[in-house]
Each structure stands twice: as C-alpha cells, then as structure tokens.
Short mmCIF file of C-alpha atoms and ligand atoms in Angstrom, two decimals:
data_model
loop_
_atom_site.label_atom_id
_atom_site.label_comp_id
_atom_site.label_asym_id
_atom_site.label_seq_id
_atom_site.Cartn_x
_atom_site.Cartn_y
_atom_site.Cartn_z
CA MET M 962 13.41 -52.24 -28.23
CA GLN M 963 10.55 -52.37 -30.71
CA PRO M 964 11.17 -50.52 -33.97
CA VAL M 965 9.05 -47.40 -34.44
CA LEU M 966 7.27 -46.38 -37.63
CA GLY M 967 6.22 -42.73 -37.39
CA TYR M 968 3.64 -41.23 -39.74
CA TRP M 969 0.45 -39.22 -39.95
CA LYS M 970 -2.68 -40.98 -38.79
CA ILE M 971 -3.55 -41.92 -42.36
CA ARG M 972 -2.69 -44.77 -44.75
CA GLY M 973 -0.66 -42.64 -47.16
CA LEU M 974 3.00 -43.48 -47.68
CA ALA M 975 3.23 -45.63 -44.54
CA GLN M 976 0.62 -48.24 -45.38
CA PRO M 977 2.83 -50.49 -47.57
CA ILE M 978 5.45 -50.40 -44.80
CA ARG M 979 2.81 -51.39 -42.25
CA LEU M 980 1.65 -54.22 -44.50
CA LEU M 981 5.20 -55.51 -44.98
CA LEU M 982 5.95 -55.41 -41.25
CA GLU M 983 2.73 -57.24 -40.46
CA TYR M 984 3.47 -59.82 -43.16
CA ARG M 985 6.75 -60.63 -41.45
CA SER M 986 5.05 -60.46 -38.01
CA ILE M 987 7.38 -57.74 -36.78
CA ASP M 988 6.39 -56.30 -33.42
CA PHE M 989 6.64 -52.55 -34.07
CA VAL M 990 5.18 -49.33 -32.72
CA ASP M 991 2.84 -47.75 -35.25
CA LYS M 992 3.25 -44.18 -34.04
CA TYR M 993 0.63 -41.74 -35.31
CA TYR M 994 0.82 -37.96 -35.58
CA GLU M 995 -2.50 -36.23 -36.13
CA VAL M 996 -2.96 -33.08 -38.18
CA GLY M 997 -5.21 -30.45 -36.55
CA ASP M 998 -8.67 -29.71 -37.86
CA ALA M 999 -9.64 -27.15 -40.54
CA PRO M 1000 -9.03 -24.37 -41.21
CA ASP M 1001 -5.46 -24.44 -39.84
CA TYR M 1002 -4.56 -28.11 -40.25
CA SER M 1003 -1.83 -27.61 -37.69
CA ARG M 1004 1.15 -29.95 -38.02
CA GLU M 1005 2.50 -28.81 -34.66
CA VAL M 1006 2.46 -32.31 -33.09
CA TRP M 1007 4.99 -33.39 -35.68
CA PHE M 1008 7.07 -30.20 -35.78
CA ARG M 1009 7.56 -30.44 -32.02
CA GLU M 1010 9.53 -33.68 -32.52
CA LYS M 1011 10.75 -33.39 -36.08
CA TYR M 1012 14.32 -32.28 -35.37
CA SER M 1013 14.91 -34.29 -32.20
CA LEU M 1014 14.68 -37.82 -33.58
CA GLY M 1015 18.22 -38.09 -34.91
CA LEU M 1016 17.09 -38.34 -38.53
CA ASP M 1017 19.50 -37.13 -41.22
CA PHE M 1018 16.58 -35.89 -43.29
CA PRO M 1019 13.66 -35.41 -40.88
CA ASN M 1020 10.39 -36.42 -42.57
CA LEU M 1021 7.34 -38.65 -42.33
CA PRO M 1022 7.31 -41.58 -42.57
CA TYR M 1023 10.37 -42.44 -40.51
CA TYR M 1024 11.55 -45.77 -39.17
CA ILE M 1025 13.74 -46.19 -36.12
CA ASP M 1026 15.21 -49.65 -35.61
CA GLY M 1027 17.92 -49.55 -32.94
CA ASP M 1028 20.77 -47.45 -34.32
CA ILE M 1029 19.13 -47.25 -37.73
CA ARG M 1030 17.14 -44.07 -38.24
CA LEU M 1031 15.59 -43.66 -41.65
CA SER M 1032 13.20 -41.42 -43.52
CA GLN M 1033 12.14 -41.70 -47.20
CA SER M 1034 9.48 -44.35 -47.67
CA ASN M 1035 11.33 -46.17 -50.44
CA THR M 1036 14.56 -46.26 -48.45
CA ILE M 1037 12.63 -47.74 -45.53
CA LEU M 1038 11.02 -50.31 -47.82
CA ARG M 1039 14.35 -51.30 -49.38
CA TYR M 1040 15.96 -51.60 -45.93
CA LEU M 1041 13.14 -53.83 -44.70
CA ALA M 1042 13.15 -55.83 -47.92
CA ARG M 1043 16.85 -56.66 -47.46
CA LYS M 1044 16.48 -57.32 -43.76
CA TYR M 1045 13.44 -59.58 -44.10
CA ASN M 1046 14.32 -61.23 -47.37
CA LEU M 1047 11.72 -59.55 -49.53
CA ASP M 1048 13.99 -58.08 -52.20
CA GLY M 1049 13.84 -60.77 -54.88
CA THR M 1050 16.02 -63.82 -55.25
CA THR M 1051 17.58 -63.52 -58.70
CA GLU M 1052 19.01 -60.54 -60.59
CA ALA M 1053 16.00 -60.71 -62.92
CA GLU M 1054 13.63 -60.47 -59.93
CA LYS M 1055 15.61 -57.60 -58.38
CA ILE M 1056 15.39 -55.67 -61.66
CA ARG M 1057 11.61 -56.13 -61.67
CA VAL M 1058 11.45 -54.93 -58.06
CA ASP M 1059 13.35 -51.73 -58.94
CA LEU M 1060 11.28 -51.07 -62.06
CA ALA M 1061 7.99 -51.66 -60.27
CA ALA M 1062 9.05 -49.49 -57.32
CA ASP M 1063 9.71 -46.49 -59.56
CA GLU M 1064 6.57 -46.99 -61.65
CA LEU M 1065 4.48 -47.34 -58.51
CA MET M 1066 5.89 -44.11 -57.12
CA ASP M 1067 4.86 -42.32 -60.32
CA LEU M 1068 1.40 -43.84 -60.06
CA ARG M 1069 1.15 -42.80 -56.43
CA ASN M 1070 2.28 -39.24 -57.11
CA ASN M 1071 -0.43 -38.82 -59.77
CA LEU M 1072 -3.04 -40.21 -57.38
CA VAL M 1073 -1.97 -37.99 -54.49
CA ASN M 1074 -1.87 -34.88 -56.68
CA LEU M 1075 -5.47 -35.58 -57.62
CA CYS M 1076 -6.69 -36.38 -54.11
CA TYR M 1077 -5.21 -33.20 -52.63
CA ASN M 1078 -6.41 -30.97 -55.49
CA LYS M 1079 -9.32 -28.69 -54.67
CA HIS M 1080 -10.70 -29.30 -58.17
CA PHE M 1081 -10.83 -33.05 -57.47
CA GLU M 1082 -14.38 -33.54 -58.82
CA SER M 1083 -13.72 -31.92 -62.18
CA LEU M 1084 -10.31 -33.58 -62.61
CA LEU M 1085 -11.50 -37.08 -61.73
CA PRO M 1086 -12.98 -38.07 -65.15
CA GLN M 1087 -9.68 -37.39 -66.96
CA TYR M 1088 -7.76 -39.19 -64.23
CA VAL M 1089 -10.02 -42.24 -64.65
CA LYS M 1090 -9.22 -42.31 -68.38
CA ASP M 1091 -5.47 -41.90 -67.88
CA VAL M 1092 -5.14 -44.39 -65.06
CA ASP M 1093 -6.94 -47.04 -67.07
CA ASP M 1094 -3.97 -47.26 -69.46
CA LYS M 1095 -1.50 -47.30 -66.58
CA LEU M 1096 -3.31 -50.10 -64.75
CA LYS M 1097 -3.37 -52.16 -67.95
CA LEU M 1098 0.43 -51.80 -68.15
CA PHE M 1099 0.72 -53.15 -64.59
CA ASP M 1100 -1.71 -55.96 -65.46
CA ASN M 1101 0.48 -56.87 -68.39
CA PHE M 1102 3.70 -56.54 -66.34
CA LEU M 1103 2.32 -58.95 -63.74
CA GLY M 1104 1.20 -61.38 -66.43
CA ASP M 1105 0.84 -64.93 -65.13
CA ARG M 1106 3.22 -64.42 -62.23
CA ASP M 1107 1.94 -64.67 -58.68
CA TRP M 1108 3.84 -61.55 -57.60
CA LEU M 1109 5.39 -58.58 -59.38
CA ALA M 1110 8.93 -59.96 -59.25
CA GLY M 1111 7.95 -63.53 -60.04
CA GLU M 1112 7.28 -66.44 -57.74
CA THR M 1113 8.37 -64.78 -54.52
CA ILE M 1114 6.60 -61.92 -52.81
CA THR M 1115 8.72 -58.76 -52.52
CA SER M 1116 8.46 -55.27 -51.06
CA VAL M 1117 6.78 -53.85 -54.18
CA ASP M 1118 3.81 -56.19 -53.83
CA PHE M 1119 2.84 -54.35 -50.64
CA VAL M 1120 2.97 -51.05 -52.52
CA MET M 1121 1.03 -52.50 -55.47
CA TYR M 1122 -1.69 -53.85 -53.20
CA GLU M 1123 -2.04 -50.55 -51.39
CA LEU M 1124 -2.30 -48.51 -54.58
CA LEU M 1125 -4.79 -50.92 -56.14
CA ASP M 1126 -6.89 -50.81 -53.01
CA GLN M 1127 -6.80 -47.00 -52.90
CA HIS M 1128 -7.78 -46.86 -56.57
CA ARG M 1129 -10.72 -49.23 -56.20
CA ILE M 1130 -11.98 -47.29 -53.16
CA MET M 1131 -12.00 -44.15 -55.33
CA ILE M 1132 -13.01 -45.75 -58.66
CA PRO M 1133 -14.88 -48.99 -57.85
CA ASP M 1134 -14.75 -50.49 -61.36
CA CYS M 1135 -11.20 -49.39 -62.25
CA LEU M 1136 -9.95 -52.98 -62.51
CA LYS M 1137 -12.73 -54.34 -64.67
CA GLU M 1138 -10.36 -54.99 -67.58
CA CYS M 1139 -7.41 -56.04 -65.41
CA SER M 1140 -8.11 -59.64 -64.49
CA LYS M 1141 -4.53 -60.34 -63.42
CA LEU M 1142 -4.55 -57.44 -61.00
CA GLN M 1143 -7.91 -58.58 -59.64
CA ARG M 1144 -6.43 -62.01 -58.95
CA PHE M 1145 -3.36 -60.36 -57.42
CA ILE M 1146 -5.63 -58.58 -54.92
CA GLU M 1147 -7.41 -61.84 -54.07
CA ARG M 1148 -4.07 -63.64 -53.65
CA PHE M 1149 -2.73 -60.89 -51.40
CA GLU M 1150 -5.84 -60.77 -49.22
CA ALA M 1151 -5.81 -64.56 -48.91
CA LEU M 1152 -2.36 -64.58 -47.30
CA PRO M 1153 -3.22 -65.89 -43.81
CA VAL M 1154 -1.31 -63.19 -41.95
CA MET M 1155 -2.83 -60.43 -44.10
CA LYS M 1156 -6.32 -61.82 -43.59
CA VAL M 1157 -5.91 -61.63 -39.82
CA TYR M 1158 -4.38 -58.14 -39.94
CA MET M 1159 -7.02 -56.72 -42.27
CA HIS M 1160 -9.80 -57.94 -39.99
CA SER M 1161 -8.14 -56.63 -36.84
CA ASP M 1162 -8.59 -53.27 -35.10
CA LYS M 1163 -4.97 -52.43 -35.93
CA PHE M 1164 -5.79 -52.20 -39.64
CA MET M 1165 -6.64 -48.67 -40.80
CA LYS M 1166 -9.44 -48.68 -43.38
CA ARG M 1167 -9.57 -44.90 -43.75
CA PRO M 1168 -8.48 -42.17 -44.10
CA LEU M 1169 -6.25 -42.70 -47.09
CA ASN M 1170 -5.17 -39.06 -47.08
CA ASN M 1171 -4.90 -36.22 -44.61
CA LYS M 1172 -7.64 -33.83 -43.48
CA MET M 1173 -6.88 -31.16 -46.05
CA ALA M 1174 -7.35 -33.57 -48.99
CA SER M 1175 -10.44 -33.51 -51.24
CA PHE M 1176 -10.60 -37.29 -51.27
CA LYS M 1177 -9.88 -38.91 -47.93
N1 GSH F 2262 9.81 -38.64 -50.61
C1 GSH F 2262 9.32 -38.72 -49.25
C2 GSH F 2262 8.11 -37.81 -49.11
C3 GSH F 2262 7.74 -37.61 -47.66
C4 GSH F 2262 6.59 -36.64 -47.48
O1 GSH F 2262 6.24 -35.86 -48.41
N2 GSH F 2262 5.99 -36.68 -46.31
C5 GSH F 2262 4.85 -35.84 -46.02
C6 GSH F 2262 3.63 -36.74 -45.75
S1 GSH F 2262 3.25 -37.77 -47.10
C7 GSH F 2262 5.03 -35.01 -44.78
O2 GSH F 2262 4.07 -34.46 -44.27
N3 GSH F 2262 6.26 -34.90 -44.27
C8 GSH F 2262 6.51 -34.17 -43.04
C9 GSH F 2262 7.40 -32.97 -43.25
O3 GSH F 2262 7.51 -32.50 -44.41
O4 GSH F 2262 7.93 -32.47 -42.27
C10 GSH F 2262 8.99 -40.17 -48.93
O5 GSH F 2262 8.74 -40.97 -49.86
O6 GSH F 2262 8.99 -40.55 -47.76
#
C-alpha cells in the first residue's frame, strides 16, 4: 500500500514533506482536500473524513504509512527523517537539525500570521524589516556548510528551502544580503531528483496558502 499524505490543496505545511518524499523517490498518494470558495470557505470535505482516519490527533497534514498514522507536520518529518536516513549522522548534526527545526517553525508561524492577516498590505513593510534580521541569522548559521546540519542533507533542509522560496515569492529581493542562503537555494534546486520534480506537473507552484489568506 502506498503511504498517503493528506493536506489542503496548497503548499503550506505539507510542502517540505512532499519535497522530502520526492527526494527519496517514495511512491506516495498526495491527497488533496479543497476548501470551498468565499464567503464560506467550507472545510466540509475535510470534516467529513477527519474523525474516521484512525488518527490520535486528527489534523492536516496527516501521513498514513501502513499501521503508522500520524498528524503534526514536525512529527511526520522526524518520522520520515529517521526512516529514510535524513536525521543527521553525528550528535552535533542532530543538535543542529533540532535547533533549525524549531527556529524554522517560528519563522513559518510569523510568515503565516502575516499572510492570513487582513491587514497584510500595511503590515508587510515591518515584516520585511524584521525578517531581514532573521534571514541573516540563518545565513550565518548555514555558514560554509552545504546543508543546515553539515555535509549531509537532512529533513530541515526541505523546510528551509520551502520557507526561503515562499519568502522570495513574497519579497523578491529578501535574500540580497544572504549569499549563503542564495547558494543553498541553487544547491537544492540542482539536486537531480528535485530538478525533475520541480519541472513536473506534480509540483505545486501556487497557492502557498489557502483561499481565505491575503497572500496566496
Ligand atoms: N501544529 C500542526 C498544525 C496543523 C494545522 O494547523 N493544520 C491546519 C492547516 S495548516 C488545518 O486546517 N488543520 C485541520 C483541522 O484543524 O481540522 C502541524 O504542524 O501539523
């Protein structure tokens, strides 16, 4: 049985999981739920199934892999990282994976709060200023390493790529002073399997966020 990744028909929290699965060439079902149109934005398609999937904590994204039924995007990522050997090789690398994972979640939460805010346009300039400092910290954290943990690619690199891509879609010059992060993006996109995926019909370019968001 193919594993199933269930999520809204957006990039959102599922995209790093999709990228990781594609990187390891896992044959999985990318199951989409679609929110209804404005003004109701009905989530009925999801609520119809939500409590019948055998999930301890029903939510989106979820990942069903045989007997394993998980929600919580970071739990799914950690599970896949262990299963597919993307969790760092040394203790020092594993510590960097954990630290990056938590920092990236903070970065993502700030981004999502902005994108779903109805005052998006007026809040954007301050966000641009604040995120500049944050991105420089990530640039510095990466340093001269190929990947966030060190020499080997790990689960957090898929999250990093996704968040950098979402940021540059929204703020095209946001990485102008982050040369290491720019090279990280180039390195990631040059991975042969990623190149194929990103040019395929399977790859979702947009929307980043759901229909009720100000920035999609
Ligand atoms: N902490 C959870 C957050 C999950 C979450 O907020 N999911 C949103 C979409 S991003 C949702 O619509 N969940 C469906 C629900 O609440 O029933 C995670 O990282 O997976």
